[in-house]
Amino acid sequence: QQSELNSFLWTIKRDPPSYFFGTIHVPYTRVWDFIPDNSKKAFQQSHIVYFELDLTDPYTISALTSCQLLPQGENLQDVLPRDIYRRLKRHLEYVKLMMPSWMTPDQRGKGLYADYLFNAIAGNWERKRPVWVMLMVNSLTEVDIKSRGVPVLDLYLAQEAERLRKQTGAVEKVEEQCHPLNGLNFSQV
């Protein structure tokens, strides 16, 4: 029952009220039906919406891409043990080979091609820091590939907020997410 679901919604009692809603970075279609009506209603009634990051801002996307890269002149092959690098390379070759069979007819109908999708996800992988490669590899599964093209919950809500002409903002900068991950040493990754 919708009324019995945990809403992940906190109310800050003021006039007008403010709300704090916990999201998850998955395609919104995986969770939308489980988001209670009170959370959806709070979003609809809000005039101003703040997100973790502004995923609709080209600078944010560019900065996220840049922060994932190793220092100039370094490649993943230089920082990973040889056996792990070879296994990673073989796995990515396998994923690239399998990706056409993992894609849905709907994705193909929207003009998504396996090579394009692979390059969008894994392009420039040899220049990425190990922690970002690990996150990338974790998202290269058949289930995740089948949901590509569907925005994650944060992005979906941001797009909805823009469509509804709500004022939007972000509570974090890319650097605040990037630097802690980039600060992990190899054994932690």
Coordinates of N, CA, C and O in Angstrom, one line a residue:
Q1 N 0.8 -1.2 0.0 CA 0.0 0.0 0.0 C 0.9 1.3 0.0 O 1.8 1.4 0.8
Q2 N 0.5 2.2 -0.9 CA 1.2 3.5 -0.9 C 1.3 4.1 0.4 O 2.4 4.7 0.8
S3 N 0.3 4.1 1.2 CA 0.3 4.8 2.5 C 1.2 4.2 3.5 O 1.6 4.8 4.5
E4 N 1.6 2.9 3.3 CA 2.5 2.2 4.3 C 3.9 2.3 3.9 O 4.8 1.8 4.7
L5 N 4.3 2.8 2.8 CA 5.7 2.8 2.3 C 6.5 3.9 3.1 O 6.0 4.9 3.5
N6 N 7.8 3.5 3.4 CA 8.7 4.5 4.0 C 8.9 5.6 2.9 O 9.3 5.3 1.8
S7 N 8.7 6.8 3.3 CA 8.8 7.9 2.2 C 10.1 8.4 2.0 O 10.3 9.1 1.0
F8 N 11.1 8.2 2.9 CA 12.4 8.8 2.7 C 12.2 10.4 2.6 O 13.0 11.1 2.0
L9 N 11.2 10.9 3.2 CA 10.8 12.3 3.2 C 10.8 12.8 4.6 O 10.1 12.2 5.5
W10 N 11.6 13.8 4.9 CA 11.6 14.5 6.2 C 11.0 15.9 6.0 O 11.3 16.5 5.0
T11 N 10.2 16.3 6.9 CA 9.6 17.6 6.9 C 10.3 18.5 7.9 O 10.6 18.2 9.0
I12 N 10.7 19.7 7.4 CA 11.3 20.7 8.2 C 10.2 21.7 8.5 O 9.7 22.4 7.6
K13 N 9.8 21.7 9.8 CA 8.6 22.5 10.1 C 8.9 24.0 10.1 O 9.6 24.5 11.0
R14 N 8.4 24.7 9.2 CA 8.5 26.1 9.0 C 7.4 26.6 8.1 O 6.6 25.7 7.7
D15 N 7.2 27.8 7.9 CA 6.1 28.3 7.0 C 6.7 29.1 5.8 O 7.3 30.2 6.0
P16 N 6.6 28.6 4.6 CA 6.0 27.3 4.2 C 7.0 26.2 4.6 O 8.2 26.4 4.9
P17 N 6.5 24.9 4.7 CA 7.4 23.8 5.1 C 8.5 23.5 4.1 O 8.3 23.9 2.9
S18 N 9.6 23.0 4.5 CA 10.6 22.5 3.6 C 10.7 21.0 3.8 O 10.3 20.4 4.8
Y19 N 11.2 20.3 2.8 CA 11.3 18.9 2.8 C 12.7 18.4 2.4 O 13.3 19.1 1.6
F20 N 13.1 17.3 3.0 CA 14.3 16.7 2.6 C 14.0 15.3 2.2 O 13.4 14.5 2.9
F21 N 14.4 15.0 1.0 CA 14.0 13.7 0.4 C 15.3 12.9 0.0 O 16.1 13.5 -0.8
G22 N 15.5 11.7 0.5 CA 16.7 10.9 0.1 C 16.5 10.2 -1.2 O 15.5 9.5 -1.4
T23 N 17.4 10.4 -2.1 CA 17.3 9.7 -3.4 C 18.4 8.7 -3.6 O 19.2 8.5 -2.7
I24 N 18.3 7.9 -4.7 CA 19.2 6.9 -4.9 C 19.6 7.0 -6.4 O 18.8 7.4 -7.2
H25 N 20.9 6.7 -6.7 CA 21.3 6.9 -8.1 C 21.1 5.6 -8.9 O 22.0 4.8 -9.2
V26 N 19.8 5.4 -9.3 CA 19.4 4.3 -10.1 C 18.4 4.8 -11.1 O 17.8 5.9 -10.9
P27 N 18.1 4.1 -12.2 CA 17.1 4.6 -13.2 C 15.8 4.8 -12.4 O 15.4 3.9 -11.6
Y28 N 15.2 5.9 -12.6 CA 14.0 6.3 -11.8 C 12.9 5.2 -12.0 O 12.1 5.0 -11.1
T29 N 12.8 4.6 -13.1 CA 11.8 3.6 -13.4 C 11.8 2.4 -12.4 O 10.9 1.7 -12.2
R30 N 13.0 2.2 -11.8 CA 13.2 1.1 -10.9 C 12.6 1.4 -9.5 O 12.3 0.5 -8.8
V31 N 12.4 2.7 -9.2 CA 11.9 3.0 -7.9 C 10.7 3.9 -7.9 O 10.0 4.1 -6.8
W32 N 10.3 4.5 -9.0 CA 9.2 5.5 -9.0 C 7.9 4.9 -8.4 O 7.3 5.6 -7.7
D33 N 7.6 3.7 -8.8 CA 6.3 3.1 -8.2 C 6.3 2.9 -6.7 O 5.3 2.7 -6.1
F34 N 7.5 3.0 -6.1 CA 7.7 2.7 -4.7 C 7.8 4.0 -3.9 O 8.0 4.0 -2.7
I35 N 7.8 5.1 -4.6 CA 7.9 6.4 -3.9 C 6.5 6.8 -3.5 O 5.6 6.9 -4.3
P36 N 6.3 7.0 -2.2 CA 4.9 7.2 -1.7 C 4.4 8.6 -2.3 O 5.1 9.5 -2.6
D37 N 3.1 8.6 -2.2 CA 2.4 9.8 -2.7 C 2.7 11.1 -2.0 O 2.8 12.1 -2.6
N38 N 3.0 11.0 -0.7 CA 3.3 12.2 0.1 C 4.6 12.8 -0.4 O 4.7 14.0 -0.5
S39 N 5.6 12.0 -0.9 CA 6.8 12.5 -1.4 C 6.6 13.2 -2.8 O 7.1 14.3 -3.1
K40 N 5.8 12.5 -3.6 CA 5.5 13.1 -4.9 C 4.7 14.4 -4.8 O 4.9 15.4 -5.5
K41 N 3.8 14.4 -3.8 CA 3.0 15.6 -3.6 C 3.8 16.8 -3.1 O 3.7 17.9 -3.6
A42 N 4.8 16.5 -2.2 CA 5.7 17.5 -1.7 C 6.5 18.1 -2.9 O 6.7 19.3 -2.9
F43 N 7.0 17.2 -3.8 CA 7.7 17.7 -4.9 C 6.8 18.6 -5.8 O 7.2 19.7 -6.2
Q44 N 5.6 18.1 -6.1 CA 4.7 18.9 -6.9 C 4.4 20.3 -6.4 O 4.3 21.3 -7.1
Q45 N 4.3 20.4 -5.0 CA 3.9 21.6 -4.4 C 5.1 22.6 -4.2 O 4.9 23.7 -3.9
S46 N 6.3 22.0 -4.3 CA 7.5 22.8 -4.1 C 7.7 23.9 -5.2 O 7.4 23.6 -6.4
H47 N 8.2 25.0 -4.8 CA 8.5 26.0 -5.8 C 10.0 26.1 -6.1 O 10.5 26.5 -7.1
I48 N 10.8 25.6 -5.1 CA 12.3 25.6 -5.2 C 12.7 24.2 -4.8 O 12.3 23.6 -3.8
V49 N 13.6 23.7 -5.7 CA 14.1 22.3 -5.4 C 15.6 22.3 -5.5 O 16.2 22.8 -6.5
Y50 N 16.3 21.8 -4.5 CA 17.7 21.7 -4.5 C 18.1 20.2 -4.6 O 17.5 19.3 -4.0
F51 N 19.2 19.9 -5.4 CA 19.6 18.6 -5.6 C 21.1 18.5 -5.1 O 21.7 19.5 -4.8
E52 N 21.5 17.2 -5.0 CA 22.9 17.0 -4.6 C 23.9 17.8 -5.5 O 24.7 18.5 -5.1
L53 N 23.7 17.5 -6.8 CA 24.5 18.2 -7.9 C 23.5 18.6 -8.9 O 22.4 18.0 -9.1
D54 N 23.9 19.6 -9.7 CA 23.0 20.1 -10.8 C 23.4 19.2 -12.0 O 24.3 19.6 -12.8
L55 N 22.7 18.1 -12.2 CA 23.0 17.2 -13.3 C 22.5 17.7 -14.7 O 22.7 17.1 -15.7
T56 N 21.8 18.9 -14.7 CA 21.3 19.5 -15.9 C 22.3 20.5 -16.4 O 22.2 21.1 -17.5
D57 N 23.3 20.8 -15.6 CA 24.3 21.8 -16.0 C 25.5 21.2 -16.7 O 26.2 20.3 -16.2
P58 N 25.8 21.7 -17.9 CA 26.9 21.1 -18.7 C 28.2 21.2 -18.0 O 29.1 20.3 -18.1
Y59 N 28.4 22.3 -17.2 CA 29.7 22.4 -16.4 C 29.8 21.3 -15.4 O 30.9 20.7 -15.3
T60 N 28.7 20.9 -14.8 CA 28.8 19.8 -13.8 C 29.2 18.5 -14.5 O 30.1 17.8 -13.9
I61 N 28.6 18.2 -15.6 CA 28.9 17.0 -16.3 C 30.4 17.0 -16.8 O 31.1 16.0 -16.6
S62 N 30.8 18.2 -17.3 CA 32.2 18.3 -17.7 C 33.2 18.2 -16.6 O 34.2 17.5 -16.7
A63 N 32.9 18.8 -15.4 CA 33.7 18.7 -14.3 C 33.8 17.3 -13.7 O 34.8 16.8 -13.3
L64 N 32.6 16.6 -13.7 CA 32.6 15.2 -13.3 C 33.5 14.3 -14.2 O 34.2 13.4 -13.7
T65 N 33.4 14.6 -15.5 CA 34.3 13.8 -16.4 C 35.7 14.1 -16.2 O 36.6 13.2 -16.1
S66 N 36.1 15.4 -16.0 CA 37.5 15.7 -15.8 C 38.1 15.2 -14.5 O 39.2 14.8 -14.4
C67 N 37.3 15.2 -13.4 CA 37.8 14.8 -12.1 C 38.1 13.3 -12.1 O 38.9 12.9 -11.3
Q68 N 37.6 12.6 -13.0 CA 37.8 11.1 -13.1 C 39.2 10.8 -13.7 O 39.6 9.6 -13.5
L69 N 39.8 11.7 -14.3 CA 41.0 11.4 -15.1 C 42.3 11.4 -14.2 O 42.4 12.2 -13.3
L70 N 43.2 10.5 -14.6 CA 44.5 10.5 -14.0 C 45.2 11.8 -14.3 O 44.9 12.4 -15.3
P71 N 46.3 12.1 -13.6 CA 47.1 13.3 -13.9 C 47.6 13.2 -15.4 O 47.8 12.1 -15.9
Q72 N 47.8 14.3 -16.0 CA 48.3 14.3 -17.4 C 49.5 13.5 -17.5 O 50.4 13.5 -16.7
G73 N 49.5 12.7 -18.6 CA 50.7 11.8 -18.9 C 50.6 10.4 -18.2 O 51.4 9.6 -18.6
E74 N 49.6 10.2 -17.3 CA 49.5 8.9 -16.7 C 48.3 8.1 -17.3 O 47.3 8.7 -17.8
N75 N 48.5 6.8 -17.4 CA 47.5 5.9 -17.9 C 47.2 4.8 -16.9 O 48.1 4.6 -16.0
L76 N 46.1 4.2 -17.0 CA 45.7 3.2 -16.0 C 46.7 2.0 -16.0 O 47.0 1.5 -14.9
Q77 N 47.3 1.8 -17.2 CA 48.3 0.7 -17.3 C 49.5 1.0 -16.4 O 50.1 0.1 -15.9
D78 N 49.8 2.3 -16.1 CA 50.9 2.7 -15.3 C 50.6 2.5 -13.8 O 51.6 2.4 -13.0
V79 N 49.4 2.5 -13.4 CA 49.1 2.5 -12.0 C 48.4 1.2 -11.5 O 48.4 0.9 -10.3
L80 N 47.9 0.3 -12.4 CA 47.4 -1.0 -12.0 C 48.4 -2.1 -12.1 O 49.2 -2.0 -13.0
P81 N 48.3 -3.1 -11.2 CA 49.2 -4.3 -11.5 C 48.8 -4.9 -12.8 O 47.7 -4.9 -13.2
R82 N 49.9 -5.4 -13.5 CA 49.7 -5.9 -14.8 C 48.6 -6.9 -15.0 O 47.8 -6.9 -15.9
D83 N 48.5 -7.9 -14.0 CA 47.4 -8.9 -14.1 C 46.0 -8.3 -14.0 O 45.1 -8.7 -14.7
I84 N 45.8 -7.3 -13.2 CA 44.5 -6.7 -13.0 C 44.2 -5.9 -14.3 O 43.1 -6.0 -14.8
Y85 N 45.2 -5.2 -14.8 CA 45.0 -4.4 -16.0 C 44.6 -5.3 -17.2 O 43.6 -5.0 -17.9
R86 N 45.2 -6.5 -17.3 CA 44.9 -7.4 -18.4 C 43.5 -8.0 -18.2 O 42.7 -8.1 -19.2
R87 N 43.1 -8.3 -17.0 CA 41.8 -8.9 -16.7 C 40.7 -7.8 -17.0 O 39.7 -8.1 -17.6
L88 N 41.0 -6.6 -16.7 CA 40.1 -5.5 -16.9 C 39.9 -5.3 -18.4 O 38.8 -5.2 -18.9
K89 N 41.0 -5.3 -19.2 CA 41.0 -5.1 -20.6 C 40.1 -6.2 -21.3 O 39.3 -6.0 -22.1
R90 N 40.4 -7.5 -20.8 CA 39.6 -8.6 -21.4 C 38.1 -8.5 -21.0 O 37.3 -8.8 -21.9
H91 N 37.9 -8.1 -19.8 CA 36.4 -7.9 -19.4 C 35.8 -6.9 -20.3 O 34.6 -7.1 -20.7
L92 N 36.4 -5.7 -20.5 CA 35.8 -4.7 -21.3 C 35.6 -5.1 -22.7 O 34.6 -4.8 -23.4
E93 N 36.5 -5.9 -23.3 CA 36.3 -6.5 -24.6 C 35.1 -7.4 -24.6 O 34.3 -7.4 -25.6
Y94 N 34.9 -8.2 -23.6 CA 33.8 -9.1 -23.4 C 32.5 -8.2 -23.4 O 31.5 -8.6 -24.1
V95 N 32.5 -7.2 -22.6 CA 31.3 -6.4 -22.5 C 31.0 -5.7 -23.8 O 29.8 -5.7 -24.2
K96 N 32.0 -5.2 -24.5 CA 31.7 -4.6 -25.8 C 31.1 -5.6 -26.8 O 30.2 -5.3 -27.6
L97 N 31.6 -6.8 -26.7 CA 31.1 -7.9 -27.6 C 29.6 -8.3 -27.2 O 28.8 -8.5 -28.1
M98 N 29.3 -8.3 -26.0 CA 28.0 -8.7 -25.5 C 27.0 -7.6 -25.6 O 25.8 -7.8 -25.6
M99 N 27.4 -6.3 -25.6 CA 26.5 -5.2 -25.4 C 25.4 -5.2 -26.5 O 24.2 -4.9 -26.1
P100 N 25.6 -5.5 -27.7 CA 24.5 -5.5 -28.7 C 23.3 -6.5 -28.2 O 22.2 -6.1 -28.4
S101 N 23.7 -7.6 -27.7 CA 22.7 -8.6 -27.2 C 22.0 -8.1 -25.9 O 20.9 -8.6 -25.6
W102 N 22.6 -7.2 -25.2 CA 22.0 -6.7 -23.9 C 21.1 -5.6 -24.1 O 20.3 -5.3 -23.3
M103 N 21.1 -5.0 -25.3 CA 20.3 -3.8 -25.5 C 18.9 -4.2 -25.8 O 18.6 -5.3 -26.4
T104 N 17.9 -3.3 -25.5 CA 16.5 -3.6 -25.7 C 16.1 -3.1 -27.1 O 16.7 -2.2 -27.6
P105 N 15.0 -3.7 -27.6 CA 14.5 -3.1 -28.9 C 14.1 -1.7 -28.7 O 14.2 -0.9 -29.7
D106 N 13.6 -1.3 -27.5 CA 13.2 0.1 -27.3 C 14.4 1.0 -27.4 O 14.4 2.1 -28.0
Q107 N 15.6 0.6 -26.9 CA 16.8 1.4 -27.0 C 17.2 1.5 -28.4 O 17.6 2.6 -28.9
R108 N 17.1 0.4 -29.2 CA 17.5 0.5 -30.6 C 16.6 1.4 -31.4 O 17.0 2.1 -32.3
G109 N 15.3 1.3 -31.0 CA 14.3 2.2 -31.6 C 14.5 3.7 -31.4 O 14.1 4.5 -32.2
K110 N 15.2 4.0 -30.3 CA 15.5 5.4 -30.0 C 16.8 5.8 -30.6 O 17.3 6.9 -30.4
G111 N 17.4 4.9 -31.4 CA 18.6 5.2 -32.1 C 19.9 5.0 -31.3 O 21.0 5.4 -31.7
L112 N 19.8 4.2 -30.2 CA 21.0 3.9 -29.4 C 21.7 2.7 -30.1 O 21.1 1.7 -30.4
Y113 N 23.0 2.9 -30.3 CA 23.8 1.8 -30.9 C 24.8 1.3 -29.8 O 25.2 2.1 -29.0
A114 N 25.1 0.0 -29.8 CA 25.9 -0.6 -28.8 C 27.3 0.1 -28.7 O 27.8 0.4 -27.7
D115 N 27.9 0.3 -29.9 CA 29.2 1.0 -29.9 C 29.2 2.4 -29.3 O 30.0 2.8 -28.5
Y116 N 28.1 3.1 -29.6 CA 27.9 4.5 -29.0 C 27.8 4.4 -27.5 O 28.4 5.1 -26.7
L117 N 26.9 3.4 -27.1 CA 26.7 3.3 -25.7 C 27.9 2.8 -24.9 O 28.2 3.4 -23.8
F118 N 28.7 1.9 -25.5 CA 29.9 1.5 -24.9 C 30.9 2.6 -24.7 O 31.5 2.8 -23.6
N119 N 31.0 3.4 -25.8 CA 32.0 4.5 -25.7 C 31.5 5.6 -24.7 O 32.3 6.3 -24.1
A120 N 30.2 5.8 -24.6 CA 29.6 6.8 -23.7 C 29.9 6.4 -22.3 O 30.2 7.2 -21.4
I121 N 29.9 5.1 -22.0 CA 30.2 4.6 -20.6 C 31.6 4.4 -20.4 O 32.2 4.8 -19.3
A122 N 32.3 3.7 -21.3 CA 33.7 3.3 -21.0 C 34.7 4.0 -21.9 O 35.9 3.7 -21.7
G123 N 34.3 5.0 -22.7 CA 35.3 5.7 -23.5 C 36.4 6.3 -22.6 O 36.1 6.8 -21.5
N124 N 37.6 6.3 -23.0 CA 38.7 6.9 -22.3 C 39.0 6.2 -21.0 O 39.6 6.8 -20.1
W125 N 38.6 4.9 -20.9 CA 38.8 4.2 -19.6 C 40.2 4.1 -19.2 O 40.5 4.1 -18.0
E126 N 41.1 4.1 -20.1 CA 42.6 3.9 -19.8 C 43.2 5.2 -19.2 O 44.3 5.1 -18.6
R127 N 42.4 6.3 -19.2 CA 42.9 7.5 -18.6 C 42.2 7.8 -17.2 O 42.5 8.7 -16.5
K128 N 41.3 6.9 -16.9 CA 40.5 7.2 -15.6 C 41.3 6.6 -14.4 O 42.0 5.7 -14.5
R129 N 41.0 7.2 -13.3 CA 41.5 6.8 -12.0 C 40.9 5.5 -11.6 O 39.7 5.2 -12.0
P130 N 41.6 4.6 -10.9 CA 41.1 3.3 -10.6 C 39.7 3.3 -9.9 O 38.8 2.5 -10.2
V131 N 39.4 4.2 -9.0 CA 38.1 4.2 -8.3 C 37.0 4.4 -9.3 O 35.9 3.8 -9.2
W132 N 37.2 5.3 -10.3 CA 36.2 5.6 -11.3 C 36.0 4.4 -12.3 O 34.9 4.1 -12.7
V133 N 37.1 3.7 -12.6 CA 37.0 2.5 -13.4 C 36.2 1.4 -12.7 O 35.4 0.7 -13.3
M134 N 36.4 1.3 -11.4 CA 35.7 0.3 -10.6 C 34.2 0.6 -10.7 O 33.4 -0.3 -10.9
L135 N 33.8 1.9 -10.5 CA 32.4 2.3 -10.5 C 31.9 2.0 -11.9 O 30.7 1.6 -12.1
M136 N 32.7 2.3 -13.0 CA 32.2 2.1 -14.3 C 32.0 0.6 -14.6 O 31.0 0.2 -15.1
V137 N 32.9 -0.2 -14.2 CA 32.8 -1.7 -14.4 C 31.6 -2.2 -13.7 O 30.8 -3.1 -14.2
N138 N 31.3 -1.7 -12.5 CA 30.1 -2.1 -11.8 C 28.8 -1.8 -12.5 O 27.8 -2.4 -12.3
S139 N 28.9 -0.8 -13.4 CA 27.6 -0.4 -14.1 C 27.6 -1.0 -15.5 O 26.6 -0.8 -16.2
L140 N 28.5 -1.9 -15.8 CA 28.5 -2.5 -17.1 C 28.0 -3.9 -17.0 O 28.6 -4.9 -17.3
T141 N 26.8 -4.0 -16.5 CA 26.1 -5.3 -16.4 C 24.9 -5.3 -17.4 O 24.4 -4.2 -17.8
E142 N 24.4 -6.5 -17.7 CA 23.2 -6.6 -18.6 C 22.0 -5.8 -18.1 O 21.4 -5.0 -18.9
V143 N 21.7 -5.9 -16.8 CA 20.6 -5.2 -16.2 C 20.8 -3.6 -16.4 O 19.9 -2.9 -16.7
D144 N 22.0 -3.2 -16.1 CA 22.3 -1.7 -16.2 C 22.2 -1.2 -17.6 O 21.8 -0.1 -17.9
I145 N 22.8 -2.0 -18.5 CA 22.8 -1.6 -19.9 C 21.3 -1.5 -20.4 O 21.0 -0.6 -21.1
K146 N 20.5 -2.5 -20.0 CA 19.1 -2.4 -20.5 C 18.3 -1.2 -20.0 O 17.3 -0.8 -20.6
S147 N 18.8 -0.6 -18.9 CA 18.1 0.6 -18.4 C 18.8 1.9 -18.8 O 18.4 3.0 -18.4
R148 N 19.8 1.8 -19.6 CA 20.5 3.1 -20.1 C 19.5 3.8 -21.0 O 18.8 3.2 -21.8
G149 N 19.6 5.1 -20.9 CA 18.7 6.0 -21.6 C 17.5 6.4 -20.7 O 16.8 7.3 -21.1
V150 N 17.4 5.8 -19.6 CA 16.4 6.1 -18.6 C 17.2 7.0 -17.5 O 18.1 6.5 -16.9
P151 N 16.7 8.2 -17.2 CA 17.5 9.0 -16.3 C 17.4 8.4 -14.9 O 16.4 7.8 -14.5
V152 N 18.5 8.6 -14.1 CA 18.5 8.3 -12.7 C 17.6 9.2 -12.0 O 17.2 10.2 -12.5
L153 N 17.1 8.8 -10.8 CA 16.1 9.5 -10.1 C 16.4 11.0 -9.9 O 15.5 11.8 -10.2
D154 N 17.6 11.3 -9.5 CA 18.0 12.7 -9.3 C 17.8 13.5 -10.6 O 17.2 14.6 -10.6
L155 N 18.3 13.0 -11.7 CA 18.2 13.7 -13.0 C 16.7 13.8 -13.4 O 16.3 14.8 -13.9
Y156 N 16.0 12.7 -13.3 CA 14.5 12.7 -13.6 C 13.8 13.9 -12.8 O 13.1 14.6 -13.4
L157 N 14.1 13.9 -11.5 CA 13.4 15.0 -10.7 C 13.9 16.4 -11.2 O 13.1 17.3 -11.2
A158 N 15.2 16.5 -11.5 CA 15.7 17.8 -12.0 C 15.0 18.2 -13.3 O 14.7 19.4 -13.5
Q159 N 14.9 17.2 -14.2 CA 14.2 17.5 -15.5 C 12.8 17.9 -15.3 O 12.2 18.8 -15.9
E160 N 12.1 17.2 -14.3 CA 10.7 17.5 -14.0 C 10.6 18.9 -13.4 O 9.7 19.7 -13.7
A161 N 11.5 19.2 -12.5 CA 11.5 20.5 -11.9 C 11.7 21.6 -13.0 O 11.0 22.7 -12.9
E162 N 12.6 21.4 -13.9 CA 12.8 22.4 -15.0 C 11.5 22.5 -15.9 O 11.0 23.6 -16.2
R163 N 10.9 21.3 -16.2 CA 9.7 21.3 -17.0 C 8.6 22.1 -16.3 O 7.8 22.8 -17.0
L164 N 8.5 21.9 -15.0 CA 7.5 22.6 -14.2 C 7.9 24.0 -13.8 O 7.2 24.6 -13.0
R165 N 9.0 24.5 -14.4 CA 9.5 25.8 -14.1 C 9.7 26.1 -12.6 O 9.5 27.2 -12.2
K166 N 10.2 25.1 -11.9 CA 10.6 25.3 -10.5 C 12.0 25.9 -10.5 O 12.8 25.7 -11.4
Q167 N 12.3 26.7 -9.5 CA 13.7 27.2 -9.3 C 14.5 26.0 -8.7 O 14.0 25.3 -7.9
T168 N 15.7 25.8 -9.3 CA 16.5 24.7 -8.9 C 17.9 25.2 -8.4 O 18.3 26.3 -8.8
G169 N 18.6 24.3 -7.7 CA 19.9 24.6 -7.3 C 20.6 23.3 -6.8 O 20.0 22.2 -6.9
A170 N 21.8 23.4 -6.4 CA 22.6 22.3 -5.9 C 23.2 22.6 -4.5 O 23.6 23.7 -4.3
V171 N 23.3 21.5 -3.7 CA 23.9 21.8 -2.4 C 25.4 21.4 -2.4 O 26.1 21.7 -1.4
E172 N 25.9 20.7 -3.4 CA 27.3 20.4 -3.4 C 27.9 20.8 -4.8 O 27.2 21.0 -5.8
K173 N 29.2 20.9 -4.7 CA 30.0 21.2 -6.0 C 30.6 19.8 -6.3 O 30.8 19.0 -5.5
V174 N 30.9 19.7 -7.6 CA 31.6 18.5 -8.1 C 32.8 18.1 -7.3 O 33.0 17.0 -6.9
E175 N 33.6 19.1 -6.9 CA 34.8 18.9 -6.2 C 34.6 18.2 -4.8 O 35.4 17.4 -4.4
E176 N 33.4 18.5 -4.2 CA 33.1 17.9 -2.9 C 32.8 16.5 -3.0 O 32.9 15.7 -2.0
Q177 N 32.4 16.0 -4.2 CA 32.2 14.6 -4.4 C 33.5 13.9 -5.0 O 33.8 12.8 -4.6
C178 N 34.1 14.6 -5.8 CA 35.3 14.1 -6.5 C 36.5 13.9 -5.6 O 37.1 12.8 -5.7
H179 N 36.9 14.9 -4.9 CA 38.1 14.8 -4.1 C 38.1 13.7 -3.1 O 39.2 13.0 -3.0
P180 N 37.1 13.4 -2.4 CA 37.1 12.3 -1.4 C 37.3 10.9 -2.2 O 38.1 10.1 -1.7
L181 N 36.7 10.7 -3.3 CA 36.9 9.5 -4.0 C 38.3 9.4 -4.6 O 38.9 8.4 -4.6
N182 N 38.8 10.5 -5.1 CA 40.1 10.5 -5.7 C 41.2 10.4 -4.6 O 42.3 10.1 -4.9
G183 N 40.8 10.7 -3.4 CA 41.8 10.6 -2.2 C 41.9 9.2 -1.7 O 42.8 8.9 -0.9
L184 N 41.1 8.2 -2.2 CA 41.3 6.8 -1.7 C 42.5 6.3 -2.3 O 42.9 6.5 -3.5
N185 N 43.3 5.5 -1.5 CA 44.5 4.9 -2.0 C 44.1 3.6 -2.7 O 43.0 3.1 -2.6
F186 N 45.1 3.0 -3.4 CA 44.8 1.9 -4.3 C 44.3 0.7 -3.5 O 43.3 0.0 -3.9
S187 N 44.8 0.4 -2.3 CA 44.3 -0.7 -1.5 C 42.8 -0.5 -1.1 O 42.0 -1.4 -1.0
Q188 N 42.4 0.8 -0.8 CA 41.0 1.1 -0.5 C 40.1 0.9 -1.7 O 39.0 0.4 -1.5
V189 N 40.6 1.2 -2.9 CA 39.8 1.0 -4.1 C 39.7 -0.5 -4.4 O 38.7 -1.0 -4.7

